[in-house]
Amino acid sequence: MATTRRQFDKDVALDAAMKVFWRKGYASASLADLTKTMGINKPSMYSAFGNKEALFIKATQLYIDTIIEPTGQLLSLKELPLKERLRNYMMRALELQCDPNNMKGCYLAFCRSEVSTGEIPAQAENMLKEFDVIPPPAYINLFKDDPESIELGLDKKAYENAMAIFTILKGTASMARSGVDKANLEFCIDSVIAGIGLK
Amino acid sequence: MATTRRQFDKDVALDAAMKVFWRKGYASASLADLTKTMGINKPSMYSAFGNKEALFIKATQLYIDTIIEPTGQLLSLKELPLKERLRNYMMRALELQCDPNNMKGCYLAFCRSEVSTGEIPAQAENMLKEFDVIPPPAYINLFKDDPESIELGLDKKAYENAMAIFTILKGTASMARSGVDKANLEFCIDSVIAGIGLK
DNA sequence: ACTTAGTTTTACTGAAAGGTATAATTCGGT
DNA sequence: ACCGAATTATACCTTTCAGTAAAACTAAGT
């Protein structure tokens, strides 16, 4: 038997699709938009990824693996003081939200807001909810388990502190999406860090 | 000449349309959605409001007049100390974002994010930008002009402080949209108020 | 009661949506 | 060089989109 190789790079095409979803969201990203940016035809997309929803799920996973996960690692660098570690993480997140060479804002935050419109199919919706837990357990544990946090008594409000961190980052994502650059948003992050009593 | 009165209340219909746009955004709100909720037929909508874009503009104005404006008044109650005044305002905004009897989140914040998708017609886009200036001048002036703010030296960072207030409210709007209730977000607001150094 | 302006209903338009059947093409195995 | 299987391109499907033409209806002025 003879097999013919695909003429396009599936990973490159998926990355292109991710950027379209990042810009347009799920509902407004048409197959014409997607396939044009991916550089392939509709039947090629369907044979390679299944359908629009499956493509979205793979694109979302790509965002999580390449953007969310690596940034989250910054919270685990135990050799740094808690405040510095948290600040590094948040500033990195802000940097990505404002990256002039990429789509602005946060893919997850943007598409998550589409859930409330009822325009996203069930499987895709579940994935968005699963990876956008409010507030993220990693944030809660940071305040609950860290010795410095416990010493400062911040563990007693671990949930609230986690919510504050998450909420301000949602805010900066929204601002970044509207074109505000990093320099104008750094102060917001430092305000929250100071506000929750981290020294 | 003889005239026939409209059989539906234009204000009621517009309020219904506003709620559809609030839930779906501009692009995903279909005329079928809109007219069904408004309780009228398509030709009635076109004769009463013009077209989808004109309807959206009138709905947006209604939101500004009934929600944004009255809440903004709370910032002008000069008899209260600055901190209390600001906190009252922010808590009222949060209350509206989390109102269980209404759509969650902020109509302006939600629809503003659609601007970056390129799916909104020019006139509607301009209106969203015009009424969602970053950060709002009222916030800047609050820190620039208020005697208390000047005494605390907050006027020197009026722009940054305004941005922090605006950003956290965008964050809570995003959270509220995802179903988080008021009680879980109040702490975020107090964190920012404390963080910018308001006493 | 009749005329008539204005409203509402019905039925439609062309375009674009997601998705697919079919035919043309490409390329590895022999 | 040619066979055969997988991929690609073309052209189409049904549904839904925003928007509208025309007919049916409603009610005010006479």
mmCIF file of N, CA, C and O in Angstrom, chain A residues 100-178:
data_model
loop_
_atom_site.group_PDB
_atom_site.id
_atom_site.type_symbol
_atom_site.label_atom_id
_atom_site.label_comp_id
_atom_site.label_asym_id
_atom_site.label_seq_id
_atom_site.Cartn_x
_atom_site.Cartn_y
_atom_site.Cartn_z
ATOM 1 N N PRO A 100 3.676 42.983 21.989
ATOM 2 C CA PRO A 100 3.336 43.643 20.733
ATOM 3 C C PRO A 100 3.475 42.723 19.523
ATOM 4 O O PRO A 100 2.962 43.027 18.446
ATOM 5 N N ASN A 101 4.176 41.597 19.690
ATOM 6 C CA ASN A 101 4.367 40.669 18.575
ATOM 7 C C ASN A 101 3.322 39.555 18.544
ATOM 8 O O ASN A 101 3.426 38.622 17.758
ATOM 9 N N ASN A 102 2.324 39.664 19.431
ATOM 10 C CA ASN A 102 1.313 38.617 19.497
ATOM 11 C C ASN A 102 -0.063 39.250 19.655
ATOM 12 O O ASN A 102 -0.172 40.459 19.770
ATOM 13 N N MET A 103 -1.078 38.412 19.682
ATOM 14 C CA MET A 103 -2.406 38.904 20.009
ATOM 15 C C MET A 103 -2.386 39.441 21.434
ATOM 16 O O MET A 103 -1.754 38.879 22.307
ATOM 17 N N LYS A 104 -3.141 40.508 21.680
ATOM 18 C CA LYS A 104 -3.174 41.119 22.998
ATOM 19 C C LYS A 104 -4.196 40.414 23.896
ATOM 20 O O LYS A 104 -5.157 39.835 23.404
ATOM 21 N N GLY A 105 -3.962 40.517 25.191
ATOM 22 C CA GLY A 105 -4.884 39.933 26.159
ATOM 23 C C GLY A 105 -4.633 38.458 26.397
ATOM 24 O O GLY A 105 -3.536 37.962 26.118
ATOM 25 N N CYS A 106 -5.627 37.776 26.941
ATOM 26 C CA CYS A 106 -5.499 36.362 27.290
ATOM 27 C C CYS A 106 -6.547 35.556 26.524
ATOM 28 O O CYS A 106 -7.739 35.839 26.620
ATOM 29 N N TYR A 107 -6.055 34.588 25.789
ATOM 30 C CA TYR A 107 -6.935 33.691 25.010
ATOM 31 C C TYR A 107 -8.023 33.100 25.896
ATOM 32 O O TYR A 107 -9.207 33.146 25.557
ATOM 33 N N LEU A 108 -7.617 32.578 27.050
ATOM 34 C CA LEU A 108 -8.577 31.927 27.944
ATOM 35 C C LEU A 108 -9.611 32.909 28.470
ATOM 36 O O LEU A 108 -10.810 32.625 28.464
ATOM 37 N N ALA A 109 -9.141 34.063 28.940
ATOM 38 C CA ALA A 109 -10.068 35.049 29.494
ATOM 39 C C ALA A 109 -11.059 35.495 28.429
ATOM 40 O O ALA A 109 -12.259 35.638 28.695
ATOM 41 N N PHE A 110 -10.569 35.694 27.216
ATOM 42 C CA PHE A 110 -11.428 36.184 26.144
ATOM 43 C C PHE A 110 -12.475 35.148 25.763
ATOM 44 O O PHE A 110 -13.669 35.448 25.701
ATOM 45 N N CYS A 111 -12.011 33.925 25.500
ATOM 46 C CA CYS A 111 -12.953 32.885 25.071
ATOM 47 C C CYS A 111 -13.860 32.444 26.217
ATOM 48 O O CYS A 111 -15.009 32.075 25.994
ATOM 49 N N ARG A 112 -13.365 32.496 27.455
ATOM 50 C CA ARG A 112 -14.182 32.140 28.608
ATOM 51 C C ARG A 112 -15.433 33.010 28.680
ATOM 52 O O ARG A 112 -16.501 32.537 29.055
ATOM 53 N N SER A 113 -15.270 34.279 28.306
ATOM 54 C CA SER A 113 -16.415 35.190 28.399
ATOM 55 C C SER A 113 -17.485 34.819 27.382
ATOM 56 O O SER A 113 -18.646 35.208 27.526
ATOM 57 N N GLU A 114 -17.132 34.056 26.373
ATOM 58 C CA GLU A 114 -18.104 33.617 25.372
ATOM 59 C C GLU A 114 -19.036 32.548 25.936
ATOM 60 O O GLU A 114 -20.120 32.322 25.395
ATOM 61 N N VAL A 115 -18.576 31.869 26.985
ATOM 62 C CA VAL A 115 -19.389 30.805 27.577
ATOM 63 C C VAL A 115 -20.778 31.335 27.940
ATOM 64 O O VAL A 115 -21.786 30.688 27.674
ATOM 65 N N SER A 116 -20.805 32.539 28.504
ATOM 66 C CA SER A 116 -22.065 33.112 28.978
ATOM 67 C C SER A 116 -23.003 33.510 27.846
ATOM 68 O O SER A 116 -24.139 33.880 28.090
ATOM 69 N N THR A 117 -22.533 33.441 26.599
ATOM 70 C CA THR A 117 -23.404 33.793 25.480
ATOM 71 C C THR A 117 -24.164 32.590 24.960
ATOM 72 O O THR A 117 -25.108 32.738 24.187
ATOM 73 N N GLY A 118 -23.732 31.388 25.376
ATOM 74 C CA GLY A 118 -24.377 30.182 24.902
ATOM 75 C C GLY A 118 -24.049 29.830 23.470
ATOM 76 O O GLY A 118 -24.747 29.051 22.837
ATOM 77 N N GLU A 119 -22.970 30.425 22.936
ATOM 78 C CA GLU A 119 -22.610 30.191 21.536
ATOM 79 C C GLU A 119 -21.520 29.143 21.370
ATOM 80 O O GLU A 119 -21.076 28.863 20.263
ATOM 81 N N ILE A 120 -21.065 28.583 22.501
ATOM 82 C CA ILE A 120 -19.974 27.613 22.421
ATOM 83 C C ILE A 120 -20.516 26.210 22.665
ATOM 84 O O ILE A 120 -21.254 25.995 23.625
ATOM 85 N N PRO A 121 -20.140 25.242 21.817
ATOM 86 C CA PRO A 121 -20.600 23.856 21.987
ATOM 87 C C PRO A 121 -20.134 23.272 23.319
ATOM 88 O O PRO A 121 -19.127 23.719 23.888
ATOM 89 N N ALA A 122 -20.830 22.251 23.780
ATOM 90 C CA ALA A 122 -20.662 21.718 25.139
ATOM 91 C C ALA A 122 -19.225 21.315 25.481
ATOM 92 O O ALA A 122 -18.696 21.711 26.532
ATOM 93 N N GLN A 123 -18.600 20.527 24.617
ATOM 94 C CA GLN A 123 -17.256 20.027 24.925
ATOM 95 C C GLN A 123 -16.249 21.173 25.070
ATOM 96 O O GLN A 123 -15.442 21.203 25.992
ATOM 97 N N ALA A 124 -16.312 22.102 24.144
ATOM 98 C CA ALA A 124 -15.411 23.248 24.175
ATOM 99 C C ALA A 124 -15.658 24.074 25.443
ATOM 100 O O ALA A 124 -14.710 24.528 26.103
ATOM 101 N N GLU A 125 -16.926 24.233 25.778
ATOM 102 C CA GLU A 125 -17.293 24.992 26.978
ATOM 103 C C GLU A 125 -16.715 24.329 28.231
ATOM 104 O O GLU A 125 -16.138 25.009 29.087
ATOM 105 N N ASN A 126 -16.862 23.028 28.318
ATOM 106 C CA ASN A 126 -16.327 22.313 29.480
ATOM 107 C C ASN A 126 -14.827 22.510 29.617
ATOM 108 O O ASN A 126 -14.305 22.687 30.715
ATOM 109 N N MET A 127 -14.131 22.494 28.483
ATOM 110 C CA MET A 127 -12.681 22.658 28.533
ATOM 111 C C MET A 127 -12.314 24.049 29.042
ATOM 112 O O MET A 127 -11.421 24.202 29.882
ATOM 113 N N LEU A 128 -13.005 25.048 28.551
ATOM 114 C CA LEU A 128 -12.719 26.417 28.989
ATOM 115 C C LEU A 128 -12.945 26.551 30.490
ATOM 116 O O LEU A 128 -12.151 27.179 31.197
ATOM 117 N N LYS A 129 -14.023 25.944 30.981
ATOM 118 C CA LYS A 129 -14.304 26.020 32.415
ATOM 119 C C LYS A 129 -13.260 25.255 33.222
ATOM 120 O O LYS A 129 -12.827 25.704 34.288
ATOM 121 N N GLU A 130 -12.873 24.115 32.711
ATOM 122 C CA GLU A 130 -11.923 23.255 33.425
ATOM 123 C C GLU A 130 -10.570 23.942 33.617
ATOM 124 O O GLU A 130 -9.939 23.801 34.665
ATOM 125 N N PHE A 131 -10.144 24.679 32.606
ATOM 126 C CA PHE A 131 -8.831 25.316 32.680
ATOM 127 C C PHE A 131 -8.911 26.771 33.105
ATOM 128 O O PHE A 131 -7.955 27.510 32.981
ATOM 129 N N ASP A 132 -10.061 27.169 33.564
ATOM 130 C CA ASP A 132 -10.205 28.547 34.022
ATOM 131 C C ASP A 132 -10.981 28.523 35.344
ATOM 132 O O ASP A 132 -11.949 29.239 35.535
ATOM 133 N N VAL A 133 -10.529 27.654 36.242
ATOM 134 C CA VAL A 133 -11.161 27.525 37.553
ATOM 135 C C VAL A 133 -10.948 28.821 38.344
ATOM 136 O O VAL A 133 -9.885 29.424 38.278
ATOM 137 N N ILE A 134 -11.996 29.237 39.053
ATOM 138 C CA ILE A 134 -11.952 30.502 39.784
ATOM 139 C C ILE A 134 -12.018 30.278 41.280
ATOM 140 O O ILE A 134 -13.005 29.727 41.763
ATOM 141 N N PRO A 135 -10.981 30.739 42.038
ATOM 142 C CA PRO A 135 -9.651 31.120 41.546
ATOM 143 C C PRO A 135 -8.797 29.875 41.361
ATOM 144 O O PRO A 135 -9.116 28.840 41.927
ATOM 145 N N PRO A 136 -7.724 29.945 40.588
ATOM 146 C CA PRO A 136 -6.887 28.768 40.321
ATOM 147 C C PRO A 136 -6.335 28.170 41.623
ATOM 148 O O PRO A 136 -5.848 28.914 42.482
ATOM 149 N N PRO A 137 -6.410 26.857 41.766
ATOM 150 C CA PRO A 137 -5.885 26.184 42.963
ATOM 151 C C PRO A 137 -4.427 26.537 43.236
ATOM 152 O O PRO A 137 -4.025 26.647 44.409
ATOM 153 N N ALA A 138 -3.638 26.741 42.198
ATOM 154 C CA ALA A 138 -2.223 27.088 42.379
ATOM 155 C C ALA A 138 -2.087 28.389 43.176
ATOM 156 O O ALA A 138 -1.174 28.537 43.997
ATOM 157 N N TYR A 139 -2.989 29.328 42.932
ATOM 158 C CA TYR A 139 -2.952 30.604 43.659
ATOM 159 C C TYR A 139 -3.295 30.372 45.133
ATOM 160 O O TYR A 139 -2.658 30.909 46.032
ATOM 161 N N ILE A 140 -4.360 29.589 45.350
ATOM 162 C CA ILE A 140 -4.786 29.330 46.730
ATOM 163 C C ILE A 140 -3.670 28.642 47.516
ATOM 164 O O ILE A 140 -3.320 29.059 48.626
ATOM 165 N N ASN A 141 -3.102 27.605 46.891
ATOM 166 C CA ASN A 141 -2.049 26.843 47.583
ATOM 167 C C ASN A 141 -0.829 27.701 47.887
ATOM 168 O O ASN A 141 -0.153 27.499 48.893
ATOM 169 N N LEU A 142 -0.557 28.632 46.989
ATOM 170 C CA LEU A 142 0.573 29.536 47.197
ATOM 171 C C LEU A 142 0.466 30.223 48.554
ATOM 172 O O LEU A 142 1.438 30.321 49.302
ATOM 173 N N PHE A 143 -0.740 30.687 48.867
ATOM 174 C CA PHE A 143 -0.931 31.399 50.129
ATOM 175 C C PHE A 143 -1.139 30.443 51.305
ATOM 176 O O PHE A 143 -0.793 30.758 52.432
ATOM 177 N N LYS A 144 -1.709 29.284 51.018
ATOM 178 C CA LYS A 144 -2.004 28.325 52.075
ATOM 179 C C LYS A 144 -0.746 27.642 52.598
ATOM 180 O O LYS A 144 -0.598 27.439 53.801
ATOM 181 N N ASP A 145 0.143 27.261 51.679
ATOM 182 C CA ASP A 145 1.256 26.380 52.036
ATOM 183 C C ASP A 145 2.588 27.092 52.271
ATOM 184 O O ASP A 145 3.440 26.596 52.991
ATOM 185 N N ASP A 146 2.782 28.227 51.660
ATOM 186 C CA ASP A 146 4.092 28.879 51.734
ATOM 187 C C ASP A 146 4.391 29.369 53.149
ATOM 188 O O ASP A 146 3.559 30.035 53.780
ATOM 189 N N PRO A 147 5.580 29.041 53.682
ATOM 190 C CA PRO A 147 5.964 29.454 55.044
ATOM 191 C C PRO A 147 5.881 30.964 55.246
ATOM 192 O O PRO A 147 5.379 31.435 56.269
ATOM 193 N N GLU A 148 6.366 31.702 54.259
ATOM 194 C CA GLU A 148 6.320 33.171 54.363
ATOM 195 C C GLU A 148 4.882 33.665 54.474
ATOM 196 O O GLU A 148 4.575 34.567 55.262
ATOM 197 N N SER A 149 4.006 33.085 53.647
ATOM 198 C CA SER A 149 2.598 33.474 53.665
ATOM 199 C C SER A 149 1.979 33.197 55.027
ATOM 200 O O SER A 149 1.240 34.035 55.573
ATOM 201 N N ILE A 150 2.314 32.021 55.576
ATOM 202 C CA ILE A 150 1.777 31.646 56.884
ATOM 203 C C ILE A 150 2.285 32.602 57.967
ATOM 204 O O ILE A 150 1.519 33.048 58.830
ATOM 205 N N GLU A 151 3.566 32.946 57.863
ATOM 206 C CA GLU A 151 4.162 33.853 58.847
ATOM 207 C C GLU A 151 3.460 35.218 58.837
ATOM 208 O O GLU A 151 3.251 35.837 59.883
ATOM 209 N N LEU A 152 3.102 35.672 57.634
ATOM 210 C CA LEU A 152 2.433 36.964 57.500
ATOM 211 C C LEU A 152 0.931 36.869 57.779
ATOM 212 O O LEU A 152 0.223 37.877 57.766
ATOM 213 N N GLY A 153 0.446 35.628 57.984
ATOM 214 C CA GLY A 153 -0.978 35.444 58.252
ATOM 215 C C GLY A 153 -1.835 35.491 56.999
ATOM 216 O O GLY A 153 -3.063 35.551 57.070
ATOM 217 N N LEU A 154 -1.195 35.478 55.852
ATOM 218 C CA LEU A 154 -1.956 35.553 54.593
ATOM 219 C C LEU A 154 -2.686 34.251 54.281
ATOM 220 O O LEU A 154 -3.610 34.234 53.467
ATOM 221 N N ASP A 155 -2.253 33.171 54.943
ATOM 222 C CA ASP A 155 -2.917 31.882 54.703
ATOM 223 C C ASP A 155 -4.362 31.896 55.202
ATOM 224 O O ASP A 155 -5.197 31.139 54.730
ATOM 225 N N LYS A 156 -4.630 32.777 56.171
ATOM 226 C CA LYS A 156 -5.997 32.847 56.707
ATOM 227 C C LYS A 156 -6.969 33.427 55.689
ATOM 228 O O LYS A 156 -8.185 33.270 55.819
ATOM 229 N N LYS A 157 -6.420 34.129 54.701
ATOM 230 C CA LYS A 157 -7.262 34.648 53.615
ATOM 231 C C LYS A 157 -6.731 34.160 52.284
ATOM 232 O O LYS A 157 -6.677 34.933 51.298
ATOM 233 N N ALA A 158 -6.340 32.896 52.246
ATOM 234 C CA ALA A 158 -5.738 32.331 51.024
ATOM 235 C C ALA A 158 -6.686 32.453 49.833
ATOM 236 O O ALA A 158 -6.286 32.867 48.741
ATOM 237 N N TYR A 159 -7.928 32.114 50.064
ATOM 238 C CA TYR A 159 -8.918 32.163 48.984
ATOM 239 C C TYR A 159 -9.111 33.594 48.484
ATOM 240 O O TYR A 159 -9.095 33.853 47.279
ATOM 241 N N GLU A 160 -9.257 34.524 49.404
ATOM 242 C CA GLU A 160 -9.477 35.926 49.041
ATOM 243 C C GLU A 160 -8.258 36.500 48.294
ATOM 244 O O GLU A 160 -8.402 37.220 47.311
ATOM 245 N N ASN A 161 -7.073 36.188 48.818
ATOM 246 C CA ASN A 161 -5.865 36.683 48.170
ATOM 247 C C ASN A 161 -5.719 36.119 46.759
ATOM 248 O O ASN A 161 -5.351 36.836 45.827
ATOM 249 N N ALA A 162 -6.017 34.832 46.622
ATOM 250 C CA ALA A 162 -5.957 34.199 45.301
ATOM 251 C C ALA A 162 -6.930 34.872 44.343
ATOM 252 O O ALA A 162 -6.611 35.139 43.177
ATOM 253 N N MET A 163 -8.115 35.170 44.868
ATOM 254 C CA MET A 163 -9.119 35.842 44.038
ATOM 255 C C MET A 163 -8.642 37.224 43.602
ATOM 256 O O MET A 163 -8.857 37.627 42.450
ATOM 257 N N ALA A 164 -7.984 37.943 44.498
ATOM 258 C CA ALA A 164 -7.486 39.286 44.162
ATOM 259 C C ALA A 164 -6.438 39.213 43.045
ATOM 260 O O ALA A 164 -6.474 40.002 42.096
ATOM 261 N N ILE A 165 -5.524 38.258 43.167
ATOM 262 C CA ILE A 165 -4.495 38.081 42.126
ATOM 263 C C ILE A 165 -5.141 37.767 40.779
ATOM 264 O O ILE A 165 -4.829 38.373 39.749
ATOM 265 N N PHE A 166 -6.064 36.813 40.815
ATOM 266 C CA PHE A 166 -6.715 36.382 39.574
ATOM 267 C C PHE A 166 -7.510 37.521 38.951
ATOM 268 O O PHE A 166 -7.479 37.742 37.746
ATOM 269 N N THR A 167 -8.220 38.250 39.806
ATOM 270 C CA THR A 167 -9.097 39.307 39.306
ATOM 271 C C THR A 167 -8.319 40.443 38.660
ATOM 272 O O THR A 167 -8.699 40.941 37.596
ATOM 273 N N ILE A 168 -7.204 40.839 39.274
ATOM 274 C CA ILE A 168 -6.442 41.937 38.668
ATOM 275 C C ILE A 168 -5.826 41.484 37.347
ATOM 276 O O ILE A 168 -5.751 42.263 36.387
ATOM 277 N N LEU A 169 -5.446 40.209 37.253
ATOM 278 C CA LEU A 169 -4.884 39.725 35.981
ATOM 279 C C LEU A 169 -5.958 39.632 34.887
ATOM 280 O O LEU A 169 -5.664 39.812 33.706
ATOM 281 N N LYS A 170 -7.196 39.351 35.294
ATOM 282 C CA LYS A 170 -8.303 39.410 34.327
ATOM 283 C C LYS A 170 -8.494 40.849 33.865
ATOM 284 O O LYS A 170 -8.777 41.118 32.710
ATOM 285 N N GLY A 171 -8.338 41.766 34.818
ATOM 286 C CA GLY A 171 -8.465 43.178 34.485
ATOM 287 C C GLY A 171 -7.400 43.637 33.514
ATOM 288 O O GLY A 171 -7.703 44.291 32.522
ATOM 289 N N THR A 172 -6.157 43.282 33.789
ATOM 290 C CA THR A 172 -5.079 43.696 32.878
ATOM 291 C C THR A 172 -5.262 43.036 31.514
ATOM 292 O O THR A 172 -4.955 43.647 30.483
ATOM 293 N N ALA A 173 -5.774 41.814 31.488
ATOM 294 C CA ALA A 173 -6.024 41.148 30.204
ATOM 295 C C ALA A 173 -7.038 41.942 29.389
ATOM 296 O O ALA A 173 -6.888 42.114 28.173
ATOM 297 N N SER A 174 -8.057 42.432 30.081
ATOM 298 C CA SER A 174 -9.078 43.234 29.420
ATOM 299 C C SER A 174 -8.494 44.548 28.902
ATOM 300 O O SER A 174 -8.764 44.972 27.777
ATOM 301 N N MET A 175 -7.666 45.178 29.728
ATOM 302 C CA MET A 175 -7.010 46.432 29.333
ATOM 303 C C MET A 175 -6.078 46.197 28.150
ATOM 304 O O MET A 175 -6.086 46.958 27.177
ATOM 305 N N ALA A 176 -5.268 45.162 28.247
ATOM 306 C CA ALA A 176 -4.310 44.846 27.176
ATOM 307 C C ALA A 176 -5.051 44.641 25.862
ATOM 308 O O ALA A 176 -4.641 45.118 24.805
ATOM 309 N N ARG A 177 -6.163 43.938 25.953
ATOM 310 C CA ARG A 177 -6.996 43.673 24.780
ATOM 311 C C ARG A 177 -7.442 44.980 24.123
ATOM 312 O O ARG A 177 -7.620 45.051 22.914
ATOM 313 N N SER A 178 -7.647 46.012 24.944
ATOM 314 C CA SER A 178 -8.070 47.314 24.416
ATOM 315 C C SER A 178 -6.894 48.175 23.977
ATOM 316 O O SER A 178 -7.081 49.323 23.611
#
